[in-house]
Coordinates of C-alpha atoms and ligand atoms in Angstrom, one line a residue:
X1 CA 0.1 0.1 0.1
X2 CA 2.6 2.5 1.0
X3 CA 4.6 2.3 -2.4
X4 CA 1.4 3.9 -3.9
X5 CA 1.6 6.9 -1.7
X6 CA 5.4 7.1 -2.2
X7 CA 6.1 10.4 -4.5
X8 CA 7.9 9.9 -7.8
X9 CA 11.3 11.3 -7.8
X10 CA 11.8 14.5 -9.7
X11 CA 14.0 15.0 -12.9
X12 CA 14.8 18.2 -14.3
X13 CA 16.2 17.7 -18.1
X14 CA 17.8 20.5 -19.6
X15 CA 18.9 20.5 -23.4
X16 CA 18.4 22.5 -26.5
X17 CA 18.1 19.3 -28.5
X18 CA 14.3 18.6 -28.6
X19 CA 15.2 15.0 -29.6
X20 CA 17.3 14.5 -26.8
X21 CA 14.6 15.7 -24.5
X22 CA 11.7 13.6 -25.8
X23 CA 13.9 10.3 -25.6
X24 CA 15.0 11.1 -22.3
X25 CA 11.3 12.2 -21.1
X26 CA 10.1 9.0 -22.3
X27 CA 12.7 6.8 -20.8
X28 CA 12.2 8.3 -17.3
X29 CA 8.7 8.7 -17.5
X30 CA 8.3 4.9 -18.2
X31 CA 10.7 4.3 -15.2
X32 CA 8.4 6.0 -12.7
X33 CA 10.0 9.5 -12.6
X34 CA 8.5 12.9 -12.5
X35 CA 9.8 14.7 -15.5
X36 CA 10.2 18.2 -16.3
X37 CA 11.9 18.7 -19.4
X38 CA 13.0 22.2 -20.8
X39 CA 15.4 24.0 -23.3
X40 CA 15.7 26.8 -20.9
X41 CA 18.6 26.7 -18.4
X42 CA 16.9 30.1 -16.9
X43 CA 13.4 28.2 -16.4
X44 CA 15.2 25.2 -15.0
X45 CA 17.2 27.1 -12.4
X46 CA 13.6 28.9 -11.5
X47 CA 12.2 25.7 -10.6
X48 CA 14.7 24.7 -8.0
X49 CA 15.1 25.4 -4.3
X50 CA 17.2 24.2 -1.5
X51 CA 14.5 21.7 -0.6
X52 CA 13.9 20.2 -4.2
X53 CA 14.1 16.5 -3.9
X54 CA 15.4 15.3 -7.6
X55 CA 18.0 15.3 -9.9
X56 CA 19.2 17.8 -12.4
X57 CA 20.4 16.4 -15.9
X58 CA 21.9 18.9 -18.2
X59 CA 23.7 18.9 -21.7
X60 CA 27.1 20.4 -21.4
X61 CA 27.0 22.6 -24.3
X62 CA 24.0 24.9 -24.7
X63 CA 23.7 27.9 -26.7
X64 CA 21.8 30.1 -23.7
X65 CA 24.1 28.8 -20.7
X66 CA 27.4 26.9 -20.6
X67 CA 26.9 23.6 -18.5
X68 CA 29.5 24.6 -16.1
X69 CA 27.7 28.0 -15.4
X70 CA 24.5 26.1 -15.0
X71 CA 26.3 23.8 -12.6
X72 CA 27.7 26.6 -10.6
X73 CA 23.9 28.2 -10.6
X74 CA 22.5 25.2 -9.3
X75 CA 25.2 24.7 -6.6
X76 CA 24.5 28.4 -5.6
X77 CA 21.0 27.2 -4.7
X78 CA 22.3 24.1 -3.1
X79 CA 25.6 22.7 -3.4
X80 CA 24.2 19.2 -2.8
X81 CA 21.6 19.2 -5.7
X82 CA 23.0 16.4 -7.9
X83 CA 23.8 17.4 -11.4
X84 CA 24.4 14.8 -14.1
X85 CA 26.1 16.1 -17.3
X86 CA 25.4 14.8 -20.9
X87 CA 28.4 15.1 -22.9
X88 CA 29.6 14.3 -26.8
X89 CA 32.7 12.1 -26.9
X90 CA 34.9 15.1 -27.7
X91 CA 33.7 16.7 -24.3
X92 CA 34.8 14.2 -22.1
X93 CA 37.8 16.3 -20.5
X94 CA 35.1 19.1 -20.1
X95 CA 32.8 16.5 -18.3
X96 CA 35.8 15.5 -16.1
X97 CA 36.1 19.1 -15.1
X98 CA 32.5 19.2 -14.4
X99 CA 32.8 16.5 -11.9
X100 CA 36.0 18.2 -10.4
X101 CA 33.7 21.2 -9.9
X102 CA 31.2 19.3 -8.2
X103 CA 28.7 17.5 -10.8
X104 CA 27.6 14.1 -9.6
X105 CA 28.5 12.4 -12.8
X106 CA 28.4 12.5 -16.7
X107 CA 27.4 10.3 -19.5
X108 CA 28.3 10.2 -22.8
X109 CA 26.3 10.3 -26.1
X110 CA 24.8 8.2 -27.6
X111 CA 23.0 7.4 -24.2
X112 CA 22.8 3.8 -23.1
X113 CA 19.5 3.5 -21.2
X114 CA 20.5 0.9 -18.5
X115 CA 23.7 2.9 -17.5
X116 CA 21.8 6.0 -17.6
X117 CA 18.8 4.7 -15.4
X118 CA 21.3 3.4 -13.1
X119 CA 23.2 6.7 -12.7
X120 CA 20.2 8.7 -12.1
X121 CA 18.7 6.0 -9.7
X122 CA 22.0 6.3 -7.6
X123 CA 21.7 10.1 -7.6
X124 CA 17.9 10.4 -6.6
X125 CA 18.1 7.8 -4.1
X126 CA 21.2 9.9 -2.4
X127 CA 19.2 13.2 -2.7
X128 CA 16.2 11.7 -1.1
X129 CA 18.1 10.4 1.8
X130 CA 19.9 13.9 2.2
X131 CA 16.6 15.6 2.1
X132 CA 14.9 13.3 4.7
X133 CA 18.1 13.8 7.0
X134 CA 17.9 17.5 6.6
X135 CA 14.1 17.4 7.6
X136 CA 15.0 15.2 10.8
X137 CA 17.5 17.6 11.9
X138 CA 15.3 20.5 11.3
X139 CA 12.6 18.9 13.3
X140 CA 15.3 18.1 16.3
X141 CA 16.5 21.5 16.4
X142 CA 12.8 23.1 16.2
X143 CA 12.1 20.8 19.4
X144 CA 15.3 21.3 21.1
X145 CA 16.7 24.9 20.2
X146 CA 13.4 27.1 21.1
X147 CA 13.0 30.3 20.0
X148 CA 11.6 32.3 16.9
X149 CA 13.7 35.2 16.9
X150 CA 15.5 36.0 13.6
X151 CA 18.8 35.2 15.4
X152 CA 17.5 31.8 16.2
X153 CA 16.0 31.1 13.1
X154 CA 19.3 31.8 11.3
X155 CA 21.3 29.9 13.7
X156 CA 18.8 26.7 13.1
X157 CA 19.5 27.1 9.5
X158 CA 23.3 27.2 9.9
X159 CA 23.2 24.1 12.5
X160 CA 21.2 22.1 10.0
X161 CA 24.0 22.5 7.6
X162 CA 26.9 22.0 9.9
X163 CA 25.2 19.1 11.7
X164 CA 25.7 17.1 8.4
X165 CA 29.5 17.7 8.4
X166 CA 32.3 17.0 10.7
X167 CA 33.8 20.5 11.0
X168 CA 35.4 21.9 14.3
X169 CA 33.4 24.7 15.5
X170 CA 33.9 28.1 17.5
X171 CA 31.0 28.9 19.7
X172 CA 30.7 32.3 21.2
X173 CA 28.4 33.7 23.9
X174 CA 27.7 34.6 27.5
X175 CA 27.0 32.0 30.0
X176 CA 23.5 30.6 30.2
X177 CA 22.7 31.4 26.7
X178 CA 22.7 27.7 25.3
X179 CA 26.2 27.0 24.1
X180 CA 26.5 23.7 25.6
X181 CA 23.0 22.6 24.6
X182 CA 23.8 23.9 21.0
X183 CA 27.4 22.1 21.2
X184 CA 25.4 18.9 22.3
X185 CA 23.1 19.1 19.6
X186 CA 25.7 19.3 16.9
X187 CA 27.0 16.0 18.1
X188 CA 23.8 14.3 18.4
X189 CA 22.6 15.2 15.1
X190 CA 26.1 14.8 13.1
X191 CA 27.8 11.7 12.0
X192 CA 29.6 11.2 15.1
X193 CA 26.6 10.6 17.0
X194 CA 27.2 6.9 18.0
X195 CA 30.8 8.0 19.3
X196 CA 31.6 9.6 22.8
X197 CA 30.8 13.2 23.8
X198 CA 33.2 14.6 26.3
X199 CA 33.1 18.0 27.8
X200 CA 36.5 19.5 29.2
X201 CA 36.3 22.5 31.7
X202 CA 39.3 24.1 30.2
X203 CA 40.0 26.1 33.5
X204 CA 40.8 22.9 35.1
X205 CA 43.2 21.8 32.7
X206 CA 46.8 22.1 34.3
X207 CA 49.0 20.5 31.5
X208 CA 48.9 19.4 28.0
X209 CA 49.0 15.7 29.4
X210 CA 45.5 16.3 31.0
X211 CA 44.0 17.7 27.5
X212 CA 45.6 14.8 25.7
X213 CA 43.6 12.5 28.0
X214 CA 40.6 14.1 27.3
X215 CA 41.2 14.1 23.5
X216 CA 42.0 10.4 23.7
X217 CA 38.6 9.8 25.6
X218 CA 37.0 11.6 22.7
X219 CA 38.1 9.5 19.7
X220 CA 35.5 8.6 17.5
X221 CA 33.5 11.3 18.8
X222 CA 33.3 14.9 20.0
X223 CA 35.1 17.0 22.3
X224 CA 33.5 20.3 23.8
X225 CA 36.1 22.7 25.3
X226 CA 34.5 24.7 27.5
X227 CA 35.7 28.3 27.7
X228 CA 38.8 27.7 25.5
X229 CA 40.2 31.0 26.6
X230 CA 41.0 29.4 30.2
X231 CA 43.1 26.7 28.8
X232 CA 46.8 27.5 29.6
X233 CA 48.9 28.6 26.4
X234 CA 51.1 25.7 26.4
X235 CA 48.0 23.5 26.3
X236 CA 46.3 25.6 23.4
X237 CA 49.5 25.4 21.4
X238 CA 49.2 21.5 21.8
X239 CA 45.7 21.6 20.7
X240 CA 46.4 23.7 17.6
X241 CA 49.1 21.7 16.4
X242 CA 47.2 18.3 17.2
X243 CA 43.8 19.8 15.1
X244 CA 46.2 21.0 12.2
X245 CA 48.1 17.5 12.0
X246 CA 44.6 16.0 12.0
X247 CA 43.3 18.0 9.2
X248 CA 46.5 17.4 7.2
X249 CA 46.3 13.8 7.3
X250 CA 42.6 13.8 6.5
X251 CA 41.8 11.6 9.0
X252 CA 39.6 12.9 11.7
X253 CA 39.6 11.1 14.9
X254 CA 37.9 13.9 17.2
X255 CA 35.5 16.9 16.3
X256 CA 36.0 19.8 18.5
X257 CA 33.6 22.3 19.7
X258 CA 35.3 25.4 21.2
X259 CA 33.1 27.6 23.4
X260 CA 34.3 31.1 24.0
X261 CA 32.4 33.4 26.7
X262 CA 33.9 36.9 24.9
X263 CA 34.5 38.0 21.4
X264 CA 37.7 35.8 20.1
X265 CA 39.5 38.9 18.4
X266 CA 39.0 40.7 22.1
X267 CA 40.5 37.6 23.8
X268 CA 43.5 37.4 21.3
X269 CA 44.3 41.1 22.2
X270 CA 44.1 40.1 25.9
X271 CA 46.6 37.4 25.2
X272 CA 44.0 34.6 26.6
X273 CA 43.5 33.0 23.4
X274 CA 46.6 31.9 21.0
X275 CA 46.5 33.4 17.6
X276 CA 47.0 29.3 16.5
X277 CA 43.7 28.6 18.1
X278 CA 41.9 31.7 17.0
X279 CA 42.8 31.0 13.3
X280 CA 42.0 27.3 13.3
X281 CA 38.9 27.8 15.1
X282 CA 37.8 31.0 12.8
X283 CA 37.1 28.5 9.8
X284 CA 33.6 27.9 11.4
X285 CA 32.1 30.5 13.9
X286 CA 28.8 30.6 15.6
X287 CA 27.3 33.4 17.8
X288 CA 24.6 32.7 20.2
X289 CA 23.3 36.3 21.2
X290 CA 22.3 37.1 24.7
X291 CA 18.7 36.7 25.7
X292 CA 18.3 40.5 25.7
X293 CA 19.5 40.9 22.2
X294 CA 16.6 38.8 21.2
X295 CA 13.7 40.1 23.2
X296 CA 11.1 38.2 21.2
X297 CA 12.4 35.1 22.4
X298 CA 11.6 35.8 26.1
X299 CA 7.8 34.8 26.3
X300 CA 7.8 31.9 23.9
X301 CA 10.7 30.3 25.8
X302 CA 9.2 31.1 29.1
X303 CA 5.9 29.5 28.2
X304 CA 7.7 26.5 27.0
X305 CA 9.6 26.0 30.0
X306 CA 6.6 26.7 32.2
X307 CA 4.6 23.8 30.3
X308 CA 7.7 21.5 30.7
X309 CA 8.0 22.1 34.3
X310 CA 4.3 21.6 34.7
X311 CA 4.3 18.5 32.9
X312 CA 7.4 17.2 34.8
X313 CA 6.0 18.2 38.1
X314 CA 2.5 16.9 37.1
X315 CA 0.9 20.2 37.9
X316 CA -1.8 22.3 36.2
X317 CA -0.5 24.9 33.8
X318 CA -1.2 28.1 35.7
X319 CA -2.5 31.4 34.0
X320 CA 0.2 34.0 33.2
X321 CA -0.9 37.5 33.2
X322 CA 0.0 39.8 30.3
X323 CA 1.1 42.1 32.8
X324 CA 3.7 39.7 34.2
X325 CA 4.9 38.7 30.8
X326 CA 5.6 42.6 30.4
X327 CA 7.6 42.3 33.2
X328 CA 9.8 39.6 32.1
X329 CA 10.2 41.2 28.6
X330 CA 11.8 44.4 30.4
X331 CA 14.2 42.3 32.5
X332 CA 17.6 42.3 31.4
X333 CA 18.4 38.7 32.0
X334 CA 22.1 38.8 33.1
X335 CA 21.9 34.9 33.4
X336 CA 20.3 34.3 29.8
X337 CA 18.2 31.4 29.2
X338 CA 19.3 29.5 32.3
X339 CA 17.9 32.3 34.5
X340 CA 14.5 32.3 32.4
X341 CA 14.2 28.5 32.8
X342 CA 14.7 29.0 36.8
X343 CA 12.0 31.4 36.7
X344 CA 9.6 29.5 35.0
X345 CA 10.4 26.6 37.0
X346 CA 9.6 28.4 40.1
X347 CA 6.4 29.9 38.4
X348 CA 5.2 26.3 37.8
X349 CA 5.4 25.8 41.9
X350 CA 3.8 29.1 42.6
X351 CA 6.9 31.1 43.5
X352 CA 6.9 34.3 41.3
X353 CA 9.9 35.9 40.5
X354 CA 10.6 39.3 38.9
X355 CA 7.2 40.4 39.8
X356 CA 8.5 42.6 43.0
X357 CA 5.8 45.3 42.6
X358 CA 2.9 42.8 42.7
X359 CA 4.4 40.7 45.4
X360 CA 5.0 43.8 47.6
X361 CA 1.3 44.9 46.8
X362 CA 0.0 41.7 47.8
X363 CA 1.8 41.3 51.0
X364 CA -1.2 41.2 53.7
X365 CA 0.5 43.5 56.4
X366 CA 3.8 44.2 57.8
X367 CA 4.7 41.6 60.7
X368 CA 7.9 41.9 62.2
X369 CA 10.2 44.6 63.0
X370 CA 12.1 46.5 60.3
X371 CA 15.5 44.8 60.7
X372 CA 13.8 41.1 60.4
X373 CA 12.1 42.2 57.5
X374 CA 15.2 43.5 55.8
X375 CA 17.3 40.6 56.7
X376 CA 14.3 38.3 55.4
X377 CA 14.4 40.3 52.1
X378 CA 18.2 40.2 52.0
X379 CA 18.1 36.3 52.5
X380 CA 15.5 36.1 49.7
X381 CA 17.4 38.0 47.2
X382 CA 20.7 35.9 47.8
X383 CA 18.8 32.8 47.5
X384 CA 17.3 34.0 44.4
X385 CA 20.8 34.7 43.0
X386 CA 22.4 31.6 43.9
X387 CA 19.4 29.7 42.4
X388 CA 19.7 31.6 39.2
X389 CA 23.3 31.0 39.0
X390 CA 23.2 27.4 40.3
X391 CA 25.1 27.9 43.3
X392 CA 28.1 29.9 41.5
X393 CA 28.9 32.4 44.3
X394 CA 31.1 34.6 42.0
X395 CA 28.2 35.1 39.4
X396 CA 25.7 35.6 42.2
X397 CA 28.0 38.1 43.7
X398 CA 28.3 40.0 40.3
X399 CA 24.7 39.8 39.8
X400 CA 23.9 41.3 43.2
X401 CA 26.7 43.8 42.5
X402 CA 28.6 42.9 45.9
X403 CA 31.9 41.6 46.5
X404 CA 32.3 38.0 46.6
X405 CA 33.7 38.0 50.2
X406 CA 30.6 39.9 51.6
X407 CA 28.3 37.6 49.8
X408 CA 29.9 34.7 51.5
X409 CA 29.7 36.4 54.8
X410 CA 26.1 37.0 54.4
X411 CA 25.5 33.3 53.4
X412 CA 27.1 32.3 56.4
X413 CA 24.6 34.6 58.5
X414 CA 21.7 33.2 56.8
X415 CA 23.1 29.5 56.9
X416 CA 23.1 29.3 53.0
X417 CA 25.1 26.6 51.5
X418 CA 26.1 26.8 47.8
X419 CA 26.0 23.3 47.3
X420 CA 22.2 23.2 47.9
X421 CA 21.6 25.3 44.6
X422 CA 23.8 23.2 42.4
X423 CA 21.6 21.2 39.9
X424 CA 22.7 17.5 39.4
X425 CA 23.6 17.6 35.7
X426 CA 23.5 14.2 33.9
X427 CA 26.2 13.6 31.6
X428 CA 28.8 16.3 32.5
X429 CA 32.2 15.4 32.5
Ligands
ATP501 N1 17.2 28.0 22.6 C1 16.8 27.1 23.8 N2 15.9 26.2 23.7 C2 15.7 25.4 24.9 N3 16.4 25.3 26.2 C3 17.4 26.4 26.0 C4 17.6 27.1 24.7 N4 19.0 27.8 25.1 C5 19.2 27.5 26.5 N5 18.5 26.6 27.0 C6 18.5 26.0 28.3 O1 19.0 26.9 29.1 C7 19.9 26.2 30.3 C8 21.4 27.0 29.9 O2 21.6 26.1 28.7 P1 23.4 25.7 28.6 O3 23.6 25.0 29.7 O4 23.4 25.3 27.3 O5 23.9 27.4 28.8 P2 25.6 27.7 28.5 O6 25.6 28.7 27.5 O7 26.2 26.5 28.0 O8 26.1 28.1 29.8 P3 27.1 27.5 30.9 O9 28.2 27.4 30.3 O10 26.9 28.3 32.1 O11 26.3 26.2 31.3 C9 19.7 24.9 29.9 O12 18.7 24.3 30.6 C10 19.0 24.6 28.5 O13 18.3 23.5 28.1

């Protein structure tokens, strides 16, 4: 039954010779293809798109457009659309050139139907698989990298292309913005998904030997280098030379994704990132913008996290007033998406953060002496900050704009232990 529903593979035939077009049209129609034949390369190009699931077959010599130019134009739309060139015997060197420039194959006139059919079938199958893979990747990205801002849409597009490759990537963005999430997605959706995924906290690496151990443990998979700028200089040099060597040998054992907190150019100027690592990783760069740079993501992300928390905690989805959503949009989100996720999680259990005006207004009456109320309020603010930054005292101190030492003293006063705020993260190495 299912074969009846299967769409016919598409073929786009381009030739200025009507007899060749007719013969090919007949051959492929009979073999179950959906054929579109034209003598106009321009019209043919208009029919193509990145999602087009089919094979282009083109004459190499046409008065309206040279076959090599057509090939370049098709690959401008999508470098992975298969193009098969039809060529005369005298044009073989040209056809070989076309293959070097990315044509899927070529076939010589007079056309031998079985050979021709086999060539086209192979290219059509590969294209169909690729389109399916791309669709799966886009579906996974849409479900796991949430957000509908132009920046996140662009990022999903770039990730969709990168996930199919094995390229090393430099990922830049502030903490809590989703850098690890994105790096892990690149691994999970890519060709190394079956291999190991290792994360290395670069600040904890004291020697190249320790780095080497992490590289060894990642062979066949991916190594995420968290905050590469904290890797000591000798280890950065070792890394750059290992990666270059791997590239030269053309035998990639480890894919690396380097995460940086600030702009790489600035880090080079500050001499925390070596030029060797900078140039190597500059080949593929991605930037995850801070949440405040993409305010249109705040509400959809909050609602998605709230829904997820309610489902996980088996709670009824609470109503959220527009006034509260406006508050969220006005907040600067120094802890980025992690902070937003924590706020949504608290909301799911009835604790409403970032609504101070309403919270004070809703307080029934002032109960204790002022000092106790102030202490109580201070304790709550410190708890919030520790919660937002998952128990990281230095970041909580920055957020509250107090010296770290002062925060420690206050935590002691209120009996707060940073360990209680650290989430259990599965899979972190
Ligand atoms: N676009 C997104 N869609 C869904 N969840 C997201 C998104 N961005 C971030 N998150 C969630 O936000 C939290 C923080 O993300 P993540 O750990 O990837 O941040 P990070 O930039 O690596 O920060 P850090 O280095 O401090 O861990 C995670 O719970 C993650 O699932």
